[in-house]
Amino acid sequence: MTQFKIDETFRDDYTFRNSDGAILRFPFPFEQDDYMYSFNVELHRKGGPTGAYENYFDIDEHYVSECRERALVLLQDPSRCLVLDHMESAEWDTLELIMECLASDYPEHFELHRDPDSWRWINRPLEIEHSFIFGDRSTLPCSPFEYITRQAQGDFLLQDHRNNNLYIDGGMVTSQADWSLEFDVGMSFIEWHAPVPLAHEMGVFESAVNYLMQMEYGIPVRRLNWTMTVNPRLDTSQENYPVWGPDRRTITRQNIGSKLHLRVELQAAWRLPRSNAILFSVRGYLASLDDISRVPKWARRLHRVIKNLHPEIADYKGISGYRDLVTEHMAQFDDGAPTSPGTQPDTKTLI
Amino acid sequence: MIFQSELDLKVARIDVLNETLKRFHLVSAGGEFLPPAPPGSHLTFLLNPRDGEVIKNSYSVVSPTLIRDHYEIVVRKAADSRGGSKFFHEDVKEGNLLKAKAPRSNFSVHSLARKSILIAGGIGITPIISLLDEIKRRRCKVELHVICGQSDRLALEALLADEALAGPNFYEGRNNCSIGKILAGQPLGTHLYICGPFNLMRHVQEVAHELGYPSSNVHIESFGATIGNAFNVKVEGLNKEISVGESESLLETLEREGIEAPFSCRGGACGQCVVRVVEGEVDHRDFFLSDEQRAAGNCMTPCVSRASGRALTIAIK
Amino acid sequence: MDAMISRPRYDRLSLGLGRTHLLIIQGSELPLGCLASSVTLDDFDEIWKVVSCSSVLPEPGSAEKQFRSANHLTIALCHRLSSETMGLRVYVVGEESFVWDINAQCRRFGLGNDEIHVFAPYHGARRVRCAHCRAYTTNCQNTIVTCDGCGATLLVRDHFSRFWNAYQGFQIDSEEPGVVPESVAFRS
Ligand code: FES
């Protein structure tokens, strides 16, 4: 049973820390010693190289604190949760999916009771107990999508599937890597990804749309994405770039190990049954360079990936300013030994 | 649960609607909740009418999409039944167990429709019923037009009884129904959903096109949708010829035959499953192979691609 | 800066299938090069123009109507769309922010991708939405602008939203105050 750290912060004094267990279950993103965009999808089934893959929607020790951080972001900027009117059916689909998965994967923390006309939802870690009528939004304190995504870790996006295309017509986005849901709402999938360099020429997004549109419900898929973040800050939104942007200049040789974090998104895509929309769950994980260096294989590999990274990708991910410092810092953990294929840590204990 | 691909169902109740129509109430054999049935969805049953024989038949789910504790299907006894509907009508009894794949839909409700017009021909009403349920949940304006034979009218009206819909329009026979009249003068943002015999669907499409409906506003459900053609495959190095059915992929067939084949996305995107093609033409349906690779014709993704002819020879790495 | 895929590209207008074809022009004349070679003005059933003159009246029943301003035309258009029936096609020619405004109105009344076509022959000046304070700064001619709302120095990206009818601007010197790249004029 997960022990929750209930008072971590992701801003100001940044008290977020990973336990040893959390480091070992981190979804390290690099399969090989170099990195390029690829359409690296696989079925989202239970089980994978680390503990982060054990359940459909992963709940870990940071759950309570992350939900509190989300609530704080929404207080400051309610438009981080934005769903266009025609997506209500997808909202209920999302609520049903997440409640059902959480209740069956973590019965010690969540319960869902479905009587013919009323549902009862119990969320112990957040101390919530609520009865409502499925399909009747007046029986919930907020919209069904907002209600359930306030109680889940990671960001969520709703893609409407119509006219043989996908449109980003809703989302709960409080921990994104430098983009703005509010600006991008309503865009087609390709327009939404317009700012990403290189990948368009490679046809990555055309393939992605076509692939996603033929997805069937009940068969979710996943992929990983990554970037780096200064401080364990979840809200690195474009909206607040003037607030966190200056942090990028604070990395020094002395503080890099504890201050700079590898940030991984485990992105899963789910076809929703009644709306036929597609839900993206973007579950973010943070690990400091110090955390990473406690797993020898990951430390070696991270050094090699950053050293050889394509400059345009480094720019887009915002790491050009301190890239050399990362390479220099990680070099001490790279003895040149070969690394095994795959992302699993190859160890049960940390050094 | 939502993530089941094969279901064990128990027949809880059978209603006789008329001489040729029966409604079956199906519950999960284990008593748990069933996956949601999307609007317009069908269940594909794997039936065993006689030992050693397996036939696949698809029937629409007519129960509302919010219901998770049972499905209802309506089966018409076809005069020339190859076994499926005959089996349901003559052999299936209350308490029997049936195997089916999780419900799938070829229809979906357009989220921006401001009005929906549903047109059903005969038993084509069945996928329309759950579609209507979803459209009403969205509080979208809707009209329903049903064209049927005189003998079915009462039964079909009874099917719609639960739907509390202001005046479904019934027409006895095609000649009594003018599609042009239904479609003309409809407000902007009108979407059409049609299910019925091929000729009816084609006719509605043509009339809609002439009146200036964009094709993205016209949604048709072809009954008994299959994935593609059936074909035979020889696997090099194995002394075996396997046959891929109309409603399965080559990858599924390999798995069914116990032949080990790699895969990851199962949707033609990742390239994990690529096999070598030794002989035969391929109908490429993936998003992975380059144009050059397709032109060279010596590899394919068995998770989605098929033979364009009747036979293929492949080699698995 | 390479053009981003979200930045609209405009194809010359050609007539699709439809019952009634309505052409809307911001201006009294159609600029050259807006129509595909197979199309002439006679192919449209109705032409509505914004002529910027306070005394014109849209003549009822006539195939060509004149309007005093973009707003004047938009009011009439919304009224018309509320009772229109399937088969209408709308074509719009004008400045980028005009054509996307009309596009948004049409979509509100249910027109879809195939029922409305826009063409912006000159789209040099941009309407910019600040990612931080969400204010609009209009008529931006250069890649660097000062936000009308919060005063930040914004870099105007090529990233365009049809929903907001605006390009995106973000504070370019967030990381290092005062470090701003050279401002470049937009090409039309
Ligand atoms: S399994 Fe991914 S392409 Fe076939």
Tab-separated table of C-alpha atoms in Angstrom, chain C:
chain	number	residue	atom	x	y	z
C	1	MET	CA	12.069	31.480	-38.706
C	2	ASP	CA	10.496	28.695	-40.745
C	3	ALA	CA	6.752	28.840	-41.345
C	4	MET	CA	4.867	26.672	-38.878
C	5	ILE	CA	2.252	24.250	-40.014
C	6	SER	CA	-0.442	25.989	-37.972
C	7	ARG	CA	-0.018	29.185	-39.979
C	8	PRO	CA	-2.860	29.266	-42.507
C	9	ARG	CA	-2.079	28.689	-46.135
C	10	TYR	CA	-4.698	29.909	-48.557
C	11	ASP	CA	-5.768	28.269	-51.773
C	12	ARG	CA	-7.437	30.322	-54.484
C	13	LEU	CA	-11.188	29.892	-54.247
C	14	SER	CA	-12.796	27.252	-56.380
C	15	LEU	CA	-16.446	26.288	-56.321
C	16	GLY	CA	-17.459	23.061	-54.665
C	17	LEU	CA	-20.796	21.397	-54.948
C	18	GLY	CA	-23.581	23.376	-53.298
C	19	ARG	CA	-27.038	24.850	-53.709
C	20	THR	CA	-26.201	28.538	-53.123
C	21	HIS	CA	-22.773	30.148	-53.326
C	22	LEU	CA	-22.275	33.349	-51.328
C	23	LEU	CA	-19.088	35.376	-51.797
C	24	ILE	CA	-18.114	37.897	-49.113
C	25	ILE	CA	-15.502	40.524	-49.950
C	26	GLN	CA	-13.873	42.968	-47.548
C	27	GLY	CA	-13.646	45.909	-49.968
C	28	SER	CA	-15.520	47.028	-53.038
C	29	GLU	CA	-13.399	45.139	-55.521
C	30	LEU	CA	-12.133	41.591	-55.539
C	31	PRO	CA	-8.317	41.727	-55.535
C	32	LEU	CA	-6.621	39.936	-58.407
C	33	GLY	CA	-5.654	36.336	-57.962
C	34	CYS	CA	-8.293	35.270	-55.437
C	35	LEU	CA	-10.200	32.921	-57.678
C	36	ALA	CA	-9.025	29.711	-59.280
C	37	SER	CA	-8.680	30.022	-63.043
C	38	SER	CA	-11.894	28.105	-63.715
C	39	VAL	CA	-14.027	30.480	-61.587
C	40	THR	CA	-15.511	33.902	-62.394
C	41	LEU	CA	-17.621	36.299	-60.323
C	42	ASP	CA	-20.684	35.201	-62.296
C	43	ASP	CA	-20.427	31.758	-60.730
C	44	PHE	CA	-21.547	33.116	-57.348
C	45	ASP	CA	-25.250	33.449	-56.602
C	46	GLU	CA	-24.708	36.344	-54.239
C	47	ILE	CA	-21.896	38.776	-53.508
C	48	TRP	CA	-21.731	40.764	-50.276
C	49	LYS	CA	-19.207	43.578	-49.929
C	50	VAL	CA	-17.861	45.716	-47.112
C	51	VAL	CA	-17.443	49.098	-48.824
C	52	SER	CA	-16.657	51.346	-45.819
C	53	CYS	CA	-19.244	54.028	-46.539
C	54	SER	CA	-21.915	55.192	-44.070
C	55	SER	CA	-24.693	55.787	-46.576
C	56	VAL	CA	-24.948	52.486	-48.452
C	57	LEU	CA	-27.947	50.211	-47.957
C	58	PRO	CA	-27.986	46.479	-48.633
C	59	GLU	CA	-30.697	46.217	-51.284
C	60	PRO	CA	-33.166	43.450	-50.473
C	61	GLY	CA	-33.484	40.874	-53.209
C	62	SER	CA	-30.466	41.969	-55.175
C	63	ALA	CA	-27.629	39.564	-55.913
C	64	GLU	CA	-25.054	42.124	-54.857
C	65	LYS	CA	-25.302	43.770	-51.471
C	66	GLN	CA	-23.182	46.536	-49.959
C	67	PHE	CA	-22.440	46.943	-46.268
C	68	ARG	CA	-21.006	49.852	-44.325
C	69	SER	CA	-18.488	47.922	-42.232
C	70	ALA	CA	-17.427	44.425	-41.300
C	71	ASN	CA	-19.720	44.513	-38.260
C	72	HIS	CA	-22.617	45.707	-40.380
C	73	LEU	CA	-22.139	42.728	-42.671
C	74	THR	CA	-21.637	40.273	-39.796
C	75	ILE	CA	-24.952	41.227	-38.202
C	76	ALA	CA	-26.776	40.611	-41.467
C	77	LEU	CA	-24.892	37.373	-42.027
C	78	CYS	CA	-25.798	35.946	-38.616
C	79	HIS	CA	-29.414	36.805	-39.192
C	80	ARG	CA	-29.292	35.065	-42.534
C	81	LEU	CA	-27.504	31.973	-41.226
C	82	SER	CA	-29.996	31.456	-38.438
C	83	SER	CA	-32.660	30.520	-40.974
C	84	GLU	CA	-30.479	29.071	-43.760
C	85	THR	CA	-30.804	25.489	-44.909
C	86	MET	CA	-28.311	22.836	-45.980
C	87	GLY	CA	-26.529	23.439	-49.254
C	88	LEU	CA	-25.118	26.928	-48.627
C	89	ARG	CA	-21.451	27.582	-49.419
C	90	VAL	CA	-19.707	30.683	-48.091
C	91	TYR	CA	-16.508	32.135	-49.572
C	92	VAL	CA	-14.642	34.966	-47.856
C	93	VAL	CA	-11.906	37.260	-49.172
C	94	GLY	CA	-10.200	39.896	-47.036
C	95	GLU	CA	-7.598	40.519	-44.367
C	96	GLU	CA	-6.613	37.543	-42.289
C	97	SER	CA	-8.441	38.640	-39.132
C	98	PHE	CA	-11.580	39.449	-41.153
C	99	VAL	CA	-11.792	36.107	-42.906
C	100	TRP	CA	-11.303	34.133	-39.687
C	101	ASP	CA	-13.926	36.234	-37.905
C	102	ILE	CA	-16.479	35.427	-40.580
C	103	ASN	CA	-15.342	31.816	-40.512
C	104	ALA	CA	-15.994	31.620	-36.758
C	105	GLN	CA	-19.480	33.105	-37.154
C	106	CYS	CA	-20.352	30.591	-39.858
C	107	ARG	CA	-19.171	27.706	-37.702
C	108	ARG	CA	-21.353	28.885	-34.874
C	109	PHE	CA	-24.293	28.215	-37.166
C	110	GLY	CA	-23.138	24.742	-38.130
C	111	LEU	CA	-21.140	25.212	-41.313
C	112	GLY	CA	-18.283	22.735	-41.565
C	113	ASN	CA	-14.913	22.508	-43.303
C	114	ASP	CA	-16.392	21.875	-46.741
C	115	GLU	CA	-18.981	24.627	-46.509
C	116	ILE	CA	-16.798	27.645	-45.898
C	117	HIS	CA	-13.652	28.680	-47.755
C	118	VAL	CA	-11.498	31.649	-46.883
C	119	PHE	CA	-8.778	33.483	-48.762
C	120	ALA	CA	-6.566	36.226	-47.325
C	121	PRO	CA	-4.536	37.683	-50.192
C	122	TYR	CA	-2.529	39.956	-47.916
C	123	HIS	CA	-1.866	38.935	-44.373
C	124	GLY	CA	1.119	41.041	-43.404
C	125	ALA	CA	-0.242	42.578	-40.199
C	126	ARG	CA	-1.004	40.171	-37.368
C	127	ARG	CA	-3.337	40.037	-34.429
C	128	VAL	CA	-1.407	38.683	-31.463
C	129	ARG	CA	-2.599	37.073	-28.258
C	130	CYS	CA	-0.286	37.268	-25.274
C	131	ALA	CA	0.303	33.820	-23.765
C	132	HIS	CA	0.705	35.366	-20.321
C	133	CYS	CA	-1.961	38.062	-19.888
C	134	ARG	CA	-4.203	36.997	-22.847
C	135	ALA	CA	-4.571	40.554	-24.160
C	136	TYR	CA	-4.692	41.150	-27.895
C	137	THR	CA	-2.270	43.441	-29.660
C	138	THR	CA	-3.502	44.240	-33.127
C	139	ASN	CA	-1.922	45.311	-36.376
C	140	CYS	CA	1.512	43.903	-35.511
C	141	GLN	CA	3.934	44.378	-38.374
C	142	ASN	CA	7.096	42.930	-36.809
C	143	THR	CA	8.223	39.817	-34.967
C	144	ILE	CA	8.854	41.726	-31.716
C	145	VAL	CA	5.989	43.719	-30.189
C	146	THR	CA	5.115	45.255	-26.841
C	147	CYS	CA	2.017	43.638	-25.350
C	148	ASP	CA	-0.931	46.013	-25.080
C	149	GLY	CA	-2.037	44.283	-21.891
C	150	CYS	CA	0.980	43.576	-19.667
C	151	GLY	CA	3.724	45.467	-21.470
C	152	ALA	CA	5.917	42.392	-21.943
C	153	THR	CA	8.219	42.234	-24.961
C	154	LEU	CA	6.632	39.505	-27.031
C	155	LEU	CA	8.051	37.370	-29.787
C	156	VAL	CA	5.264	36.703	-32.275
C	157	ARG	CA	5.400	33.067	-33.252
C	158	ASP	CA	4.120	31.661	-36.480
C	159	HIS	CA	1.661	29.628	-34.392
C	160	PHE	CA	-1.896	30.646	-35.376
C	161	SER	CA	-5.167	29.772	-33.627
C	162	ARG	CA	-8.343	29.790	-35.701
C	163	PHE	CA	-10.285	29.651	-32.471
C	164	TRP	CA	-8.844	32.926	-31.110
C	165	ASN	CA	-8.151	34.321	-34.558
C	166	ALA	CA	-4.668	35.310	-33.432
C	167	TYR	CA	-0.986	34.472	-33.495
C	168	GLN	CA	0.743	33.607	-30.270
C	169	GLY	CA	3.158	35.952	-28.535
C	170	PHE	CA	5.325	35.077	-25.551
C	171	GLN	CA	7.784	37.068	-23.503
C	172	ILE	CA	11.070	36.522	-25.285
C	173	ASP	CA	13.291	37.909	-22.538
C	174	SER	CA	11.765	35.893	-19.677
C	175	GLU	CA	15.017	34.076	-19.021
C	176	GLU	CA	17.325	37.078	-19.394
C	177	PRO	CA	15.585	40.424	-19.077
C	178	GLY	CA	16.442	42.807	-21.897
C	179	VAL	CA	17.975	40.173	-24.173
C	180	VAL	CA	15.785	40.465	-27.248
C	181	PRO	CA	16.504	39.323	-30.814
C	182	GLU	CA	16.270	41.713	-33.732
C	183	SER	CA	12.728	42.531	-34.828
C	184	VAL	CA	11.933	41.533	-38.387
C	185	ALA	CA	9.014	42.702	-40.541
C	186	PHE	CA	6.497	40.011	-41.542
C	187	ARG	CA	6.428	39.206	-45.195
C	188	SER	CA	2.951	39.041	-46.605
